Coordinates of C-alpha atoms in Angstrom, one line a residue:
X1 CA 72.1 103.8 93.9
X2 CA 74.6 104.3 96.7
X3 CA 73.4 107.9 97.4
X4 CA 70.2 106.5 99.0
X5 CA 72.1 104.8 101.8
X6 CA 71.7 106.5 105.1
X7 CA 75.4 106.5 105.9
X8 CA 76.0 108.5 102.8
X9 CA 74.6 111.5 104.7
X10 CA 78.0 111.8 106.2
X11 CA 80.4 114.3 104.7
X12 CA 82.4 113.1 101.6
X13 CA 85.7 112.8 103.4
X14 CA 84.0 110.6 106.1
X15 CA 82.4 108.4 103.5
X16 CA 85.8 107.9 101.7
X17 CA 87.4 107.1 105.0
X18 CA 84.8 104.5 106.0
X19 CA 84.8 103.0 102.5
X20 CA 88.5 102.4 102.4
X21 CA 88.3 101.0 106.0
X22 CA 85.6 98.6 104.9
X23 CA 87.5 97.3 101.9
X24 CA 90.6 96.8 104.1
X25 CA 88.6 94.8 106.6
X26 CA 87.1 92.6 103.9
X27 CA 90.5 92.0 102.4
X28 CA 92.0 91.2 105.8
X29 CA 89.3 88.6 106.4
X30 CA 89.9 86.9 103.0
X31 CA 93.7 86.9 103.6
X32 CA 93.3 85.1 107.0
X33 CA 91.7 82.1 105.2
X34 CA 94.0 79.0 104.9
X35 CA 93.3 79.0 101.1
X36 CA 95.1 82.4 100.8
X37 CA 98.6 81.1 101.7
X38 CA 100.8 78.2 100.9
X39 CA 101.1 76.8 104.5
X40 CA 97.4 75.8 104.6
X41 CA 97.1 77.5 108.1
X42 CA 95.2 80.7 108.9
X43 CA 97.3 83.8 108.8
X44 CA 97.1 85.8 112.0
X45 CA 94.8 88.8 111.7
X46 CA 97.3 91.5 112.3
X47 CA 99.5 90.4 109.5
X48 CA 96.5 89.9 107.2
X49 CA 95.3 93.4 108.2
X50 CA 98.7 94.9 107.5
X51 CA 98.9 93.2 104.1
X52 CA 95.3 94.3 103.2
X53 CA 96.0 97.9 104.3
X54 CA 99.3 98.0 102.3
X55 CA 97.5 96.6 99.2
X56 CA 94.4 98.8 99.4
X57 CA 96.5 101.9 100.2
X58 CA 98.7 100.9 97.2
X59 CA 101.8 101.0 99.4
X60 CA 103.8 97.7 99.0
X61 CA 105.3 97.3 102.5
X62 CA 104.9 93.7 103.4
X63 CA 105.4 91.5 106.4
X64 CA 105.0 88.3 104.4
X65 CA 106.7 87.5 101.1
X66 CA 104.0 88.0 98.5
X67 CA 105.5 85.6 95.9
X68 CA 106.4 82.7 98.3
X69 CA 103.9 82.9 101.2
X70 CA 100.6 83.7 99.5
X71 CA 98.8 81.2 97.2
X72 CA 97.4 82.2 93.9
X73 CA 94.1 82.9 95.6
X74 CA 95.8 85.2 98.1
X75 CA 97.8 86.9 95.4
X76 CA 94.6 87.6 93.4
X77 CA 92.9 89.0 96.5
X78 CA 95.9 91.3 96.9
X79 CA 95.8 92.3 93.2
X80 CA 92.1 93.1 93.5
X81 CA 92.7 95.2 96.6
X82 CA 95.4 97.1 94.7
X83 CA 93.1 97.8 91.8
X84 CA 90.3 99.0 94.0
X85 CA 92.6 101.0 96.2
X86 CA 94.4 102.5 93.3
X87 CA 91.3 103.7 91.4
X88 CA 89.3 104.4 94.5
X89 CA 86.2 102.5 95.7
X90 CA 83.9 105.3 94.5
X91 CA 85.4 104.9 91.0
X92 CA 84.7 101.1 91.2
X93 CA 81.2 101.8 92.5
X94 CA 80.6 104.2 89.6
X95 CA 81.9 101.6 87.1
X96 CA 79.3 99.0 88.5
X97 CA 76.6 101.7 88.2
X98 CA 77.5 102.5 84.6
X99 CA 77.6 98.8 83.7
X100 CA 74.1 98.3 85.0
X101 CA 73.0 101.7 83.6
X102 CA 72.1 103.1 87.0
X103 CA 71.7 106.8 87.6
X104 CA 74.6 108.6 89.2
X105 CA 73.0 110.8 91.9
X106 CA 74.2 114.3 93.0
X107 CA 75.5 112.8 96.3
X108 CA 77.6 110.3 94.3
X109 CA 79.0 113.1 92.2
X110 CA 80.0 115.0 95.3
X111 CA 81.8 112.0 96.6
X112 CA 83.5 111.5 93.2
X113 CA 84.6 115.1 93.3
X114 CA 86.2 114.6 96.7
X115 CA 87.7 111.3 95.7
X116 CA 89.3 112.7 92.5
X117 CA 90.4 115.9 94.3
X118 CA 88.4 118.1 91.8
X119 CA 87.3 121.7 92.3
X120 CA 84.0 121.1 90.5
X121 CA 81.4 118.4 89.7
X122 CA 81.3 119.4 86.1
X123 CA 82.2 116.5 83.8
X124 CA 83.1 114.3 86.8
X125 CA 81.3 111.2 85.4
X126 CA 83.0 111.7 82.0
X127 CA 86.3 111.9 83.8
X128 CA 85.6 108.6 85.7
X129 CA 84.9 106.9 82.3
X130 CA 88.3 108.2 81.1
X131 CA 89.9 107.0 84.3
X132 CA 88.6 103.5 83.9
X133 CA 89.6 103.4 80.2
X134 CA 93.1 104.8 80.7
X135 CA 93.7 102.4 83.6
X136 CA 92.7 99.2 81.9
X137 CA 94.4 100.2 78.6
X138 CA 97.8 101.1 80.2
X139 CA 97.7 98.2 82.6
X140 CA 96.9 95.9 79.7
X141 CA 99.7 97.2 77.5
X142 CA 102.2 96.9 80.4
X143 CA 101.0 93.4 81.2
X144 CA 101.3 92.3 77.6
X145 CA 104.9 93.6 77.2
X146 CA 106.0 92.2 80.6
X147 CA 104.4 88.8 79.8
X148 CA 106.2 88.6 76.4
X149 CA 109.5 89.4 78.1
X150 CA 109.1 86.9 80.9
X151 CA 107.8 84.2 78.6
X152 CA 111.5 83.6 77.8
X153 CA 112.3 82.9 81.4
X154 CA 109.2 80.9 82.6
X155 CA 106.2 79.0 81.2
X156 CA 103.8 81.1 79.1
X157 CA 100.8 80.8 81.6
X158 CA 103.0 81.9 84.5
X159 CA 104.5 84.8 82.4
X160 CA 100.9 86.0 81.6
X161 CA 99.9 85.8 85.2
X162 CA 103.1 87.7 86.3
X163 CA 102.5 90.3 83.6
X164 CA 99.0 91.0 84.7
X165 CA 99.9 91.1 88.4
X166 CA 102.9 93.4 87.9
X167 CA 101.0 95.6 85.4
X168 CA 98.3 96.3 87.9
X169 CA 100.8 96.6 90.8
X170 CA 103.1 99.0 89.0
X171 CA 100.5 101.2 87.4
X172 CA 98.7 101.6 90.7
X173 CA 102.1 102.4 92.3
X174 CA 101.7 99.5 94.7
X175 CA 105.1 97.9 94.5
X176 CA 104.0 94.3 95.2
X177 CA 105.9 91.7 93.3
X178 CA 105.9 87.9 93.0
X179 CA 109.7 87.2 92.6
X180 CA 110.1 86.2 96.2
X181 CA 112.8 86.6 98.9
X182 CA 111.9 90.4 99.1
X183 CA 114.1 90.9 96.0
X184 CA 111.7 93.0 94.0
X185 CA 113.1 93.6 90.5
X186 CA 116.8 93.4 91.5
X187 CA 117.3 90.5 89.0
X188 CA 116.4 92.9 86.1
X189 CA 118.8 95.7 86.8
X190 CA 120.3 95.4 83.3
X191 CA 117.0 94.6 81.5
X192 CA 116.0 97.7 79.5
X193 CA 112.5 96.4 78.6
X194 CA 111.5 95.6 82.1
X195 CA 113.0 98.8 83.4
X196 CA 111.3 101.1 80.9
X197 CA 107.9 99.4 80.9
X198 CA 107.8 99.5 84.7
X199 CA 109.0 103.1 84.8
X200 CA 106.3 104.1 82.2
X201 CA 103.6 102.3 84.3
X202 CA 104.8 104.1 87.5
X203 CA 105.0 107.6 85.9
X204 CA 101.7 107.2 84.0
X205 CA 99.9 106.1 87.2
X206 CA 101.6 108.9 89.2
X207 CA 100.9 111.9 87.1
X208 CA 97.1 111.7 87.7
X209 CA 94.1 111.0 85.5
X210 CA 93.4 114.7 85.0
X211 CA 96.8 115.1 83.3
X212 CA 96.3 111.9 81.2
X213 CA 93.0 113.3 80.0
X214 CA 94.7 116.6 79.1
X215 CA 97.4 114.9 77.2
X216 CA 94.9 112.8 75.2
X217 CA 92.8 115.9 74.4
X218 CA 95.9 117.9 73.5
X219 CA 95.5 117.2 69.7
X220 CA 92.0 118.8 69.9
X221 CA 92.5 121.8 72.2
X222 CA 96.3 122.3 71.5
X223 CA 96.9 123.5 75.0
X224 CA 97.4 122.1 78.5
X225 CA 95.9 123.3 81.8
X226 CA 98.0 125.0 84.4
X227 CA 97.7 121.9 86.6
X228 CA 99.0 119.6 83.8
X229 CA 101.9 122.0 83.1
X230 CA 102.9 122.1 86.8
X231 CA 102.6 118.3 87.2
X232 CA 104.6 117.4 84.1
X233 CA 107.3 119.9 84.6
X234 CA 107.8 119.1 88.3
X235 CA 107.6 115.4 87.7
X236 CA 110.3 115.6 85.0
X237 CA 112.5 117.8 87.1
X238 CA 112.3 115.5 90.2
X239 CA 113.1 112.4 88.0
X240 CA 116.1 114.1 86.4
X241 CA 117.5 115.7 89.6
X242 CA 116.8 112.4 91.5
X243 CA 118.7 110.3 88.9
X244 CA 121.7 112.7 88.9
X245 CA 121.9 112.8 92.7
X246 CA 121.7 109.0 93.1
X247 CA 124.2 108.6 90.3
X248 CA 126.7 110.9 92.0
X249 CA 126.2 109.4 95.5
X250 CA 126.3 105.8 94.5
X251 CA 128.8 105.9 91.6
X252 CA 131.7 104.5 93.7
X253 CA 129.6 102.3 96.0
X254 CA 130.7 98.7 95.1
X255 CA 127.4 97.3 96.6
X256 CA 125.2 99.3 94.2
X257 CA 126.2 101.3 91.1
X258 CA 129.9 100.6 91.5
X259 CA 129.7 97.1 90.3
X260 CA 127.6 98.0 87.2
X261 CA 128.8 99.1 83.7
X262 CA 127.9 102.6 82.4
X263 CA 124.6 101.5 80.9
X264 CA 123.6 99.7 84.1
X265 CA 124.6 102.8 86.2
X266 CA 122.4 105.1 84.2
X267 CA 119.5 102.7 84.0
X268 CA 119.6 101.9 87.8
X269 CA 119.9 105.6 88.7
X270 CA 116.9 106.5 86.6
X271 CA 114.8 103.6 88.0
X272 CA 115.7 104.5 91.6
X273 CA 114.7 108.1 90.9
X274 CA 111.3 107.1 89.5
X275 CA 110.3 104.5 92.0
X276 CA 110.1 106.9 95.1
X277 CA 107.2 108.5 93.3
X278 CA 105.2 106.0 95.5
X279 CA 105.9 102.9 93.4
X280 CA 107.9 100.7 95.8
X281 CA 109.9 98.6 93.2
X282 CA 113.6 98.6 93.2
X283 CA 116.5 97.2 91.0
X284 CA 119.2 97.9 93.6
X285 CA 119.5 96.7 97.2
X286 CA 118.2 99.7 99.1
X287 CA 119.9 98.7 102.3
X288 CA 123.3 98.8 100.6
X289 CA 122.9 102.4 99.4
X290 CA 124.7 105.2 101.2
X291 CA 122.9 107.1 103.9
X292 CA 123.0 110.2 101.8
X293 CA 121.1 108.4 99.0
X294 CA 118.6 106.9 101.5
X295 CA 117.9 110.3 103.0
X296 CA 117.5 111.8 99.6
X297 CA 115.0 109.0 98.8
X298 CA 113.1 110.0 101.9
X299 CA 112.7 113.5 100.5
X300 CA 111.4 112.1 97.1
X301 CA 109.0 109.8 98.9
X302 CA 107.6 112.6 101.0
X303 CA 106.9 114.7 97.9
X304 CA 105.3 111.7 96.2
X305 CA 103.1 111.6 93.1
X306 CA 100.5 114.1 91.8
X307 CA 96.8 114.8 92.7
X308 CA 94.1 112.6 91.3
X309 CA 96.7 109.7 90.8
X310 CA 97.2 106.3 92.3
X311 CA 100.2 107.7 94.4
X312 CA 100.6 109.4 97.8
X313 CA 102.9 112.0 99.4
X314 CA 102.2 115.7 99.8
X315 CA 102.0 115.7 95.9
X316 CA 104.1 117.5 93.3
X317 CA 101.7 120.5 93.1
X318 CA 102.0 121.1 96.8
X319 CA 105.8 121.0 96.6
X320 CA 105.7 123.4 93.6
X321 CA 103.6 125.9 95.5
X322 CA 106.0 125.8 98.5
X323 CA 109.0 126.4 96.1
X324 CA 107.0 129.2 94.4
X325 CA 106.3 130.8 97.8
X326 CA 110.0 130.8 98.7
X327 CA 110.9 132.3 95.4
X328 CA 108.2 135.0 95.6
X329 CA 109.3 135.9 99.1
X330 CA 113.0 136.2 98.1
X331 CA 112.0 138.4 95.2
X332 CA 109.8 140.5 97.4
X333 CA 106.6 139.7 95.5
X334 CA 103.1 139.3 96.9
X335 CA 101.9 136.6 94.5
X336 CA 103.0 133.2 93.4
X337 CA 103.0 133.2 89.6
X338 CA 103.2 129.9 87.6
X339 CA 103.1 130.0 83.8
X340 CA 101.7 133.6 84.0
X341 CA 98.9 132.6 86.3
X342 CA 98.6 133.9 89.9
X343 CA 97.7 131.4 92.5
X344 CA 94.9 132.1 95.0
X345 CA 95.8 132.5 98.7
X346 CA 93.5 129.5 99.5
X347 CA 95.8 127.2 97.4
X348 CA 98.8 128.4 99.3
X349 CA 97.2 127.9 102.7
X350 CA 96.1 124.4 101.7
X351 CA 99.6 123.5 100.5
X352 CA 101.1 124.7 103.8
X353 CA 98.4 122.8 105.8
X354 CA 99.0 119.6 103.9
X355 CA 102.8 119.9 104.4
X356 CA 102.5 120.6 108.1
X357 CA 100.1 117.8 108.8
X358 CA 102.3 115.4 106.8
X359 CA 105.4 116.5 108.7
X360 CA 103.6 116.1 112.0
X361 CA 102.4 112.6 111.1
X362 CA 105.8 111.4 109.8
X363 CA 107.8 112.9 112.6
X364 CA 105.3 111.8 115.3
X365 CA 105.1 108.2 114.1
X366 CA 108.9 108.0 113.7
X367 CA 109.5 109.3 117.2
X368 CA 107.1 106.6 118.7
X369 CA 108.6 103.9 116.5
X370 CA 112.1 104.8 117.7
X371 CA 111.1 103.8 121.2
X372 CA 109.2 100.6 120.2
X373 CA 111.5 99.2 117.5
X374 CA 115.2 98.2 117.8
X375 CA 116.6 99.9 114.7
X376 CA 118.4 103.1 113.6
X377 CA 116.4 106.3 113.3
X378 CA 117.2 106.7 109.6
X379 CA 115.7 103.2 108.9
X380 CA 112.6 104.1 111.0
X381 CA 112.2 107.4 109.3
X382 CA 112.6 105.7 105.9
X383 CA 110.0 103.1 106.6
X384 CA 107.5 105.7 108.1
X385 CA 107.9 108.1 105.1
X386 CA 107.5 105.1 102.8
X387 CA 104.2 104.3 104.5
X388 CA 102.9 107.9 104.4
X389 CA 103.9 108.3 100.8
X390 CA 102.3 104.9 100.0
X391 CA 105.6 104.0 98.4
X392 CA 106.5 100.6 99.7
X393 CA 110.3 100.9 99.6
X394 CA 111.9 99.3 102.6
X395 CA 115.3 98.9 104.2
X396 CA 114.2 95.6 105.7
X397 CA 112.5 96.8 108.9
X398 CA 108.8 96.1 108.1
X399 CA 108.9 92.2 108.4
X400 CA 110.4 92.7 111.9
X401 CA 108.0 95.3 113.3
X402 CA 106.5 94.8 116.7
X403 CA 102.7 94.7 117.1
X404 CA 102.6 98.4 118.0
X405 CA 104.9 99.1 115.0
X406 CA 102.6 97.3 112.6
X407 CA 99.5 99.2 113.9
X408 CA 101.3 102.6 113.6
X409 CA 102.5 101.8 110.1
X410 CA 99.0 100.6 109.1
X411 CA 97.5 103.9 110.3
X412 CA 100.2 105.9 108.5
X413 CA 99.5 104.1 105.2
X414 CA 95.8 104.7 105.7
X415 CA 96.3 108.4 106.3
X416 CA 98.7 108.7 103.5
X417 CA 96.4 107.1 101.0
X418 CA 93.4 109.3 101.9
X419 CA 95.6 112.3 102.2
X420 CA 96.3 114.1 105.5
X421 CA 93.8 116.9 104.7
X422 CA 91.0 114.5 103.8
X423 CA 91.8 112.4 106.9
X424 CA 91.7 115.5 109.1
X425 CA 88.4 116.7 107.6
X426 CA 86.9 113.2 108.2
X427 CA 87.9 113.3 111.9
X428 CA 87.3 116.9 112.5
X429 CA 84.0 118.9 113.0
X430 CA 82.0 120.3 110.1
X431 CA 83.1 123.8 109.2
X432 CA 80.7 126.6 109.7
X433 CA 80.5 130.1 108.3
X434 CA 82.4 132.7 110.3
X435 CA 80.1 135.5 111.5
X436 CA 82.9 138.0 112.2
X437 CA 86.6 138.6 111.7
X438 CA 89.2 139.5 114.3
X439 CA 91.3 142.7 114.0
X440 CA 94.6 142.2 112.2
X441 CA 97.7 141.7 114.3
X442 CA 101.4 141.7 113.5
X443 CA 104.2 139.4 114.7
X444 CA 107.9 139.3 113.8
X445 CA 109.0 136.4 111.5
X446 CA 112.6 135.4 110.8

């Protein structure tokens, strides 16, 4: 199988990086074809590359209106890129191997372990089977419910097509939509079915396949792993806190919640709290929100989804470890304890490294964009964080980016999808075993 290829001698992070890059390039070439858009003219390569990167990295930032500019062929290409990017190209390669009953080599299992962010290869192929089953089942149910709802507003065939596209897009936390004029789901702010189906797709795609597997097996084992407990509790806490904060900040804003009734206010607040989990859909005009709400959304986008999911960001588990470290330090304790389990020092160092690399990337790109783009710094920071977290929420800057801006945002989306640590490993030298340790030193902190 794939393990026999010579380039698979590279380290797993390097293979994943090259694999995603190859998919993006193929997608960009397909999107440049005249058949991919409604104008009948070739799309310039930079815009095609940006769209392919956004789709493969399941981000949702767009320079061309997906629903109006791209033809059905182009939209299907985008949907396939979203599916491959959301599940990961190694998962798709494994699916093909399983269909043709090919053997999954040890090298392939190592790559799958890296792609799924697992600590061990044990049961990795079984997990991949579950990933594929969960994904297709949840996407199918979401597509069916959305198609039924939209069949009242459009022809049945179009409703089914819209249901499938948005089912795939929302479960994979991509945020691409077909409603045109960059309006996303603002026309459904009062619609409970569309809101709750989309929120379910976003959350289920964002908690990670390991957690899904744990929840399905709960009836058998009657317990959840520490990872699942942390992900579910932090996800729930962020959604509730986010909804309350947005509700408070936007309650009197006549351009957002102020014009809605109480039901609409609660539903819109909840949706706008869920969608920064790297989904990219919105039912309110984000540019009309107050700066406090926009900045709070930046924080939610930076945290992002959970490990082993279709989302980006530093991840909920990383944020939990950081909060745990602060609490432990304040209490004067040496260990971070979660649900009566002590975390290894290696986990803490990894969380700090991921956070620092992410901050360095977001701040660095934002500083450069502030010199190349004619826009406010908050808008630039919002767009950059959205790209890093593979969210896709936008205040309207993306379609007006300069060439340098598009390249930087593309690289940010790419790094955000792979994860800053994986990206750093792919570019960095191979680690070797340390032959000695230096004497311990002390510095003053605080």
